[in-house]
Amino acid sequence: MSLLFKIGFLDISIVNMIDIALVAALLYQVYKLLKGSVAIKIFLGFLSLYLIYLLVRAIRMELLSAILGQFMGVGVIAAIIIFAPEIRKFLLIVGRSSIFSDGNVIKEILFFWRKKENSSFNITPIIDAAKNLAGSNTGALMVISSSTELKFYAESGDILDAELSKRLLISIFNKYSPLHDGAVIIFNARIKAARCILPVTEREVPAQFGLRHRAGIGMSEATDALILVVSEETGQISMMKNGKVLHNLSFQEVREIINDFLNNENLDDRFENLSEYDLTTKRNLAVSGKT
């Protein structure tokens, strides 16, 4: 083992430095995953107790070390139960970003430099429908997928497998339609299903975001899809990707984002984290209040 330096009686090697760096990176990713949710406080509590346990064991406080040791043993099982949604979300993120997500592992290994096939199609019906729905303050929730049909979520609603069209989207989200209450899933220029149930985010969201927006954010956290939301109250357009949000978009911006998404462009830098969005909103309100 290659020795780098010594701190007192501790010998620090290259392997130790790599180990520390990997643990730090893992803790940071867990923190990012839990940030903004109630679970972050529980996680920090568990982490604090574990650090205290390591400290009392290092200084040989036998009784307290034994008590905390028993608690930590049970705490692992408790943590799995408490953090079950977060663990599931983490595994979904790992699964959708791995070479296994496209289903052809050998092909990905042999041709890892190959770009993903272009999955673009004519999105004008989506834009035209969004304009009509926003103009009449009709709420809408659309899930646009470029990689999978999202069968698990599609089967929670009514399967349509219909050609994408402006009139059909408007008809679905008409408040008198039996299909309006839920989401539409769009894949490969077809409306796969309507009235679909989406997972709702457990994070804190800005006060002006209703259940439709919370479902859109939750779906973007659980899948790699792009979500479009038309607000029933304001008629404004919002979009979600990877748990991030863009609000009050113009139709030209919506068109550009959807086209870039279908062309496999990286959109992460364009979207805002919920915490950043909330701060920006409060700042804008404060400025408008002064003027």
CSV table of C-alpha atoms in Angstrom, one decimal:
chain,number,residue,atom,x,y,z
A,1,MET,CA,0.0,0.0,0.0
A,2,SER,CA,1.5,3.3,-1.1
A,3,LEU,CA,1.9,5.7,1.8
A,4,LEU,CA,1.2,9.4,1.1
A,5,PHE,CA,1.7,11.1,4.5
A,6,LYS,CA,1.2,10.7,8.3
A,7,ILE,CA,-1.0,12.6,10.6
A,8,GLY,CA,0.2,11.8,14.1
A,9,PHE,CA,-0.2,8.0,14.5
A,10,LEU,CA,-2.4,7.7,11.3
A,11,ASP,CA,-0.8,6.5,8.1
A,12,ILE,CA,-2.7,8.0,5.1
A,13,SER,CA,-2.4,6.0,1.8
A,14,ILE,CA,-3.7,6.6,-1.7
A,15,VAL,CA,-6.4,4.0,-1.1
A,16,ASN,CA,-7.5,5.9,2.0
A,17,MET,CA,-7.8,9.1,0.0
A,18,ILE,CA,-9.9,7.4,-2.7
A,19,ASP,CA,-12.1,5.8,0.0
A,20,ILE,CA,-12.7,9.2,1.6
A,21,ALA,CA,-13.4,10.9,-1.7
A,22,LEU,CA,-15.9,8.2,-2.7
A,23,VAL,CA,-17.7,8.3,0.6
A,24,ALA,CA,-17.9,12.1,0.4
A,25,ALA,CA,-19.3,11.9,-3.2
A,26,LEU,CA,-21.9,9.3,-2.0
A,27,LEU,CA,-23.0,11.4,0.9
A,28,TYR,CA,-23.3,14.5,-1.3
A,29,GLN,CA,-25.5,12.6,-3.9
A,30,VAL,CA,-27.7,11.3,-1.1
A,31,TYR,CA,-28.0,14.9,0.3
A,32,LYS,CA,-28.9,16.2,-3.2
A,33,LEU,CA,-31.5,13.4,-3.5
A,34,LEU,CA,-33.1,14.2,-0.2
A,35,LYS,CA,-32.7,18.0,-0.3
A,36,GLY,CA,-36.0,19.8,0.1
A,37,SER,CA,-37.9,16.8,1.6
A,38,VAL,CA,-38.8,15.9,5.2
A,39,ALA,CA,-36.5,12.9,4.9
A,40,ILE,CA,-33.3,15.1,4.9
A,41,LYS,CA,-33.8,15.9,8.6
A,42,ILE,CA,-34.1,12.2,9.5
A,43,PHE,CA,-31.0,11.5,7.4
A,44,LEU,CA,-29.0,14.2,9.1
A,45,GLY,CA,-30.2,12.8,12.5
A,46,PHE,CA,-29.1,9.3,11.6
A,47,LEU,CA,-25.7,10.6,10.3
A,48,SER,CA,-25.1,12.6,13.5
A,49,LEU,CA,-25.9,9.5,15.7
A,50,TYR,CA,-23.5,7.4,13.6
A,51,LEU,CA,-20.7,9.9,13.9
A,52,ILE,CA,-21.2,10.0,17.7
A,53,TYR,CA,-21.2,6.2,17.8
A,54,LEU,CA,-17.8,6.1,15.9
A,55,LEU,CA,-16.4,8.7,18.3
A,56,VAL,CA,-17.5,7.0,21.6
A,57,ARG,CA,-16.2,3.7,20.2
A,58,ALA,CA,-12.8,5.3,19.3
A,59,ILE,CA,-12.4,6.7,22.8
A,60,ARG,CA,-13.5,3.3,24.3
A,61,MET,CA,-16.6,4.4,26.2
A,62,GLU,CA,-17.8,0.8,26.4
A,63,LEU,CA,-21.4,1.3,27.9
A,64,LEU,CA,-22.4,4.1,25.6
A,65,SER,CA,-20.8,2.4,22.6
A,66,ALA,CA,-22.8,-0.8,23.3
A,67,ILE,CA,-26.1,1.1,23.6
A,68,LEU,CA,-25.5,3.1,20.4
A,69,GLY,CA,-24.3,-0.1,18.7
A,70,GLN,CA,-27.6,-1.8,19.4
A,71,PHE,CA,-29.5,1.3,18.2
A,72,MET,CA,-27.5,1.5,15.0
A,73,GLY,CA,-28.1,-2.2,14.3
A,74,VAL,CA,-31.9,-1.6,14.5
A,75,GLY,CA,-31.5,1.8,12.8
A,76,VAL,CA,-30.4,0.2,9.5
A,77,ILE,CA,-33.7,-1.6,9.2
A,78,ALA,CA,-35.6,1.5,10.3
A,79,ALA,CA,-33.8,3.6,7.8
A,80,ILE,CA,-34.7,1.2,4.9
A,81,ILE,CA,-38.4,1.4,5.9
A,82,ILE,CA,-38.3,5.2,6.4
A,83,PHE,CA,-36.3,5.9,3.2
A,84,ALA,CA,-38.1,3.4,1.0
A,85,PRO,CA,-39.4,6.1,-1.4
A,86,GLU,CA,-36.0,7.7,-1.6
A,87,ILE,CA,-34.3,4.4,-2.1
A,88,ARG,CA,-36.7,3.5,-4.9
A,89,LYS,CA,-36.1,7.0,-6.5
A,90,PHE,CA,-32.3,6.5,-6.3
A,91,LEU,CA,-32.5,3.1,-8.0
A,92,LEU,CA,-34.7,4.5,-10.7
A,93,ILE,CA,-32.1,7.2,-11.4
A,94,VAL,CA,-29.3,4.7,-11.5
A,95,GLY,CA,-31.4,2.3,-13.7
A,96,ARG,CA,-32.4,5.0,-16.2
A,97,SER,CA,-28.8,6.3,-16.5
A,98,SER,CA,-27.1,2.9,-17.0
A,99,ILE,CA,-26.4,0.9,-20.1
A,100,PHE,CA,-29.2,-1.5,-19.1
A,101,SER,CA,-31.9,1.2,-19.6
A,102,ASP,CA,-32.1,0.7,-23.4
A,103,GLY,CA,-32.5,-3.1,-23.1
A,104,ASN,CA,-29.6,-4.0,-25.5
A,105,VAL,CA,-26.6,-4.3,-23.2
A,106,ILE,CA,-24.2,-6.0,-25.7
A,107,LYS,CA,-25.0,-3.4,-28.3
A,108,GLU,CA,-24.3,-0.6,-25.9
A,109,ILE,CA,-21.0,-2.1,-24.8
A,110,LEU,CA,-19.8,-2.6,-28.4
A,111,PHE,CA,-21.0,0.7,-29.7
A,112,PHE,CA,-20.9,2.9,-26.6
A,113,TRP,CA,-19.8,5.9,-28.7
A,114,ARG,CA,-22.9,5.7,-30.9
A,115,LYS,CA,-25.3,8.5,-30.4
A,116,LYS,CA,-28.9,7.7,-29.5
A,117,GLU,CA,-31.2,7.6,-32.5
A,118,ASN,CA,-33.2,10.8,-33.2
A,119,SER,CA,-36.7,10.3,-31.9
A,120,SER,CA,-38.1,13.6,-33.1
A,121,PHE,CA,-41.6,14.0,-34.7
A,122,ASN,CA,-44.0,16.8,-35.6
A,123,ILE,CA,-44.8,18.5,-32.3
A,124,THR,CA,-47.1,21.1,-33.8
A,125,PRO,CA,-50.2,19.4,-32.5
A,126,ILE,CA,-48.8,19.6,-29.0
A,127,ILE,CA,-48.0,23.3,-29.3
A,128,ASP,CA,-51.3,24.2,-31.0
A,129,ALA,CA,-53.3,22.3,-28.3
A,130,ALA,CA,-51.3,24.0,-25.6
A,131,LYS,CA,-52.1,27.4,-27.0
A,132,ASN,CA,-55.9,26.6,-27.1
A,133,LEU,CA,-55.9,25.1,-23.6
A,134,ALA,CA,-53.9,28.0,-22.2
A,135,GLY,CA,-56.2,30.5,-23.9
A,136,SER,CA,-59.3,29.0,-22.3
A,137,ASN,CA,-57.6,28.3,-18.9
A,138,THR,CA,-58.1,24.6,-19.3
A,139,GLY,CA,-55.7,22.5,-17.1
A,140,ALA,CA,-53.6,19.9,-18.9
A,141,LEU,CA,-50.8,17.5,-18.0
A,142,MET,CA,-48.8,15.9,-20.8
A,143,VAL,CA,-45.9,13.4,-20.5
A,144,ILE,CA,-43.6,13.4,-23.5
A,145,SER,CA,-41.3,10.4,-23.7
A,146,SER,CA,-38.4,9.8,-26.1
A,147,SER,CA,-37.1,6.4,-24.9
A,148,THR,CA,-40.0,4.3,-23.6
A,149,GLU,CA,-43.7,3.9,-23.8
A,150,LEU,CA,-43.9,4.2,-19.9
A,151,LYS,CA,-46.3,1.2,-19.8
A,152,PHE,CA,-46.4,1.1,-16.1
A,153,TYR,CA,-47.9,4.6,-15.9
A,154,ALA,CA,-49.9,4.2,-19.2
A,155,GLU,CA,-51.7,1.1,-17.7
A,156,SER,CA,-52.9,3.2,-14.8
A,157,GLY,CA,-55.2,5.1,-17.2
A,158,ASP,CA,-57.0,4.3,-20.4
A,159,ILE,CA,-55.0,3.0,-23.3
A,160,LEU,CA,-55.6,4.9,-26.6
A,161,ASP,CA,-52.6,4.4,-28.9
A,162,ALA,CA,-54.0,7.1,-31.1
A,163,GLU,CA,-52.3,9.3,-33.7
A,164,LEU,CA,-51.2,12.6,-32.1
A,165,SER,CA,-53.5,15.5,-33.0
A,166,LYS,CA,-54.5,18.9,-31.7
A,167,ARG,CA,-58.2,18.1,-31.7
A,168,LEU,CA,-57.8,14.9,-29.7
A,169,LEU,CA,-55.7,16.6,-27.1
A,170,ILE,CA,-58.2,19.4,-26.7
A,171,SER,CA,-61.0,16.9,-26.5
A,172,ILE,CA,-59.2,14.8,-23.8
A,173,PHE,CA,-58.6,17.8,-21.5
A,174,ASN,CA,-62.0,19.4,-22.0
A,175,LYS,CA,-63.4,19.6,-18.4
A,176,TYR,CA,-66.6,17.7,-19.5
A,177,SER,CA,-64.5,14.8,-20.9
A,178,PRO,CA,-64.3,11.6,-18.8
A,179,LEU,CA,-60.6,11.5,-19.7
A,180,HIS,CA,-59.6,15.0,-18.6
A,181,ASP,CA,-58.7,14.1,-15.0
A,182,GLY,CA,-55.1,12.8,-15.3
A,183,ALA,CA,-52.2,12.8,-17.6
A,184,VAL,CA,-51.7,12.1,-21.3
A,185,ILE,CA,-48.6,10.0,-22.3
A,186,ILE,CA,-47.1,10.8,-25.7
A,187,PHE,CA,-44.5,8.6,-27.3
A,188,ASN,CA,-43.3,8.3,-30.9
A,189,ALA,CA,-46.0,10.7,-32.3
A,190,ARG,CA,-48.8,8.8,-30.7
A,191,ILE,CA,-51.0,9.4,-27.6
A,192,LYS,CA,-50.4,6.1,-25.8
A,193,ALA,CA,-52.8,6.7,-22.9
A,194,ALA,CA,-55.0,9.3,-21.1
A,195,ARG,CA,-56.3,9.7,-17.6
A,196,CYS,CA,-53.0,8.3,-16.3
A,197,ILE,CA,-52.0,8.5,-12.6
A,198,LEU,CA,-48.6,10.0,-11.9
A,199,PRO,CA,-46.4,9.9,-8.8
A,200,VAL,CA,-46.6,13.1,-6.8
A,201,THR,CA,-43.4,14.7,-5.5
A,202,GLU,CA,-42.8,14.6,-1.8
A,203,ARG,CA,-40.6,17.7,-1.9
A,204,GLU,CA,-41.7,21.2,-0.8
A,205,VAL,CA,-42.8,23.1,-3.9
A,206,PRO,CA,-43.7,26.8,-4.4
A,207,ALA,CA,-47.1,27.7,-3.0
A,208,GLN,CA,-48.5,28.6,-6.5
A,209,PHE,CA,-48.0,25.1,-7.7
A,210,GLY,CA,-51.0,22.9,-7.4
A,211,LEU,CA,-51.5,19.1,-7.6
A,212,ARG,CA,-51.1,19.0,-11.3
A,213,HIS,CA,-47.6,20.6,-11.0
A,214,ARG,CA,-46.7,18.4,-8.1
A,215,ALA,CA,-47.6,15.3,-10.2
A,216,GLY,CA,-45.5,16.7,-13.1
A,217,ILE,CA,-42.5,17.2,-10.9
A,218,GLY,CA,-42.9,13.7,-9.4
A,219,MET,CA,-43.1,12.1,-12.8
A,220,SER,CA,-39.9,14.0,-13.9
A,221,GLU,CA,-38.2,12.6,-10.8
A,222,ALA,CA,-39.2,9.0,-11.5
A,223,THR,CA,-38.6,8.9,-15.2
A,224,ASP,CA,-36.5,10.6,-17.9
A,225,ALA,CA,-39.6,12.1,-19.6
A,226,LEU,CA,-40.4,15.7,-20.3
A,227,ILE,CA,-43.5,17.0,-18.6
A,228,LEU,CA,-45.7,19.9,-19.9
A,229,VAL,CA,-48.3,21.5,-17.6
A,230,VAL,CA,-51.0,24.0,-18.5
A,231,SER,CA,-52.2,25.9,-15.4
A,232,GLU,CA,-56.0,25.9,-14.9
A,233,GLU,CA,-55.8,29.1,-12.8
A,234,THR,CA,-53.5,31.2,-14.9
A,235,GLY,CA,-53.2,29.5,-18.3
A,236,GLN,CA,-49.4,29.6,-17.9
A,237,ILE,CA,-47.2,26.9,-19.3
A,238,SER,CA,-44.7,25.0,-17.1
A,239,MET,CA,-42.3,22.2,-18.0
A,240,MET,CA,-40.4,19.7,-15.8
A,241,LYS,CA,-37.3,17.6,-16.3
A,242,ASN,CA,-35.3,15.6,-13.7
A,243,GLY,CA,-37.2,17.2,-10.8
A,244,LYS,CA,-36.4,20.7,-12.1
A,245,VAL,CA,-38.9,23.2,-13.4
A,246,LEU,CA,-39.4,26.1,-15.9
A,247,HIS,CA,-42.4,28.3,-15.4
A,248,ASN,CA,-44.4,30.8,-17.5
A,249,LEU,CA,-42.9,29.8,-20.8
A,250,SER,CA,-43.7,31.2,-24.2
A,251,PHE,CA,-44.9,28.8,-26.9
A,252,GLN,CA,-41.7,29.4,-28.9
A,253,GLU,CA,-39.7,28.3,-25.8
A,254,VAL,CA,-41.9,25.2,-25.4
A,255,ARG,CA,-41.3,24.3,-29.0
A,256,GLU,CA,-37.5,24.6,-28.7
A,257,ILE,CA,-37.4,22.6,-25.5
A,258,ILE,CA,-39.5,19.7,-26.8
A,259,ASN,CA,-37.5,19.6,-30.1
A,260,ASP,CA,-34.2,19.6,-28.2
A,261,PHE,CA,-35.5,16.9,-25.8
A,262,LEU,CA,-36.5,14.7,-28.7
A,263,ASN,CA,-33.1,15.3,-30.4
A,264,ASN,CA,-31.4,14.1,-27.2
A,265,GLU,CA,-29.9,17.4,-26.2
A,266,ASN,CA,-28.9,18.0,-22.6
A,267,LEU,CA,-31.5,20.2,-21.0
A,268,ASP,CA,-30.4,20.2,-17.4
A,269,ASP,CA,-28.8,23.6,-17.5
A,270,ARG,CA,-32.0,25.2,-18.7
A,271,PHE,CA,-34.2,24.1,-15.8
A,272,GLU,CA,-34.2,25.5,-12.3
A,273,ASN,CA,-34.1,23.6,-9.0
A,274,LEU,CA,-37.2,24.1,-6.9
A,275,SER,CA,-35.3,25.9,-4.2
A,276,GLU,CA,-33.7,28.3,-6.8
A,277,TYR,CA,-37.1,28.9,-8.5
A,278,ASP,CA,-38.7,29.7,-5.1
A,279,LEU,CA,-35.9,32.3,-4.3
A,280,THR,CA,-36.2,33.8,-7.8
A,281,THR,CA,-40.0,34.1,-7.4
A,282,LYS,CA,-39.7,35.8,-4.0
A,283,ARG,CA,-37.1,38.2,-5.3
A,284,ASN,CA,-39.3,39.1,-8.3
A,285,LEU,CA,-42.3,39.7,-6.0
A,286,ALA,CA,-40.2,41.8,-3.7
A,287,VAL,CA,-39.0,44.0,-6.6
A,288,SER,CA,-42.5,44.3,-8.1
A,289,GLY,CA,-43.8,45.3,-4.7
A,290,LYS,CA,-41.3,48.1,-4.4
A,291,THR,CA,-42.1,49.4,-7.8
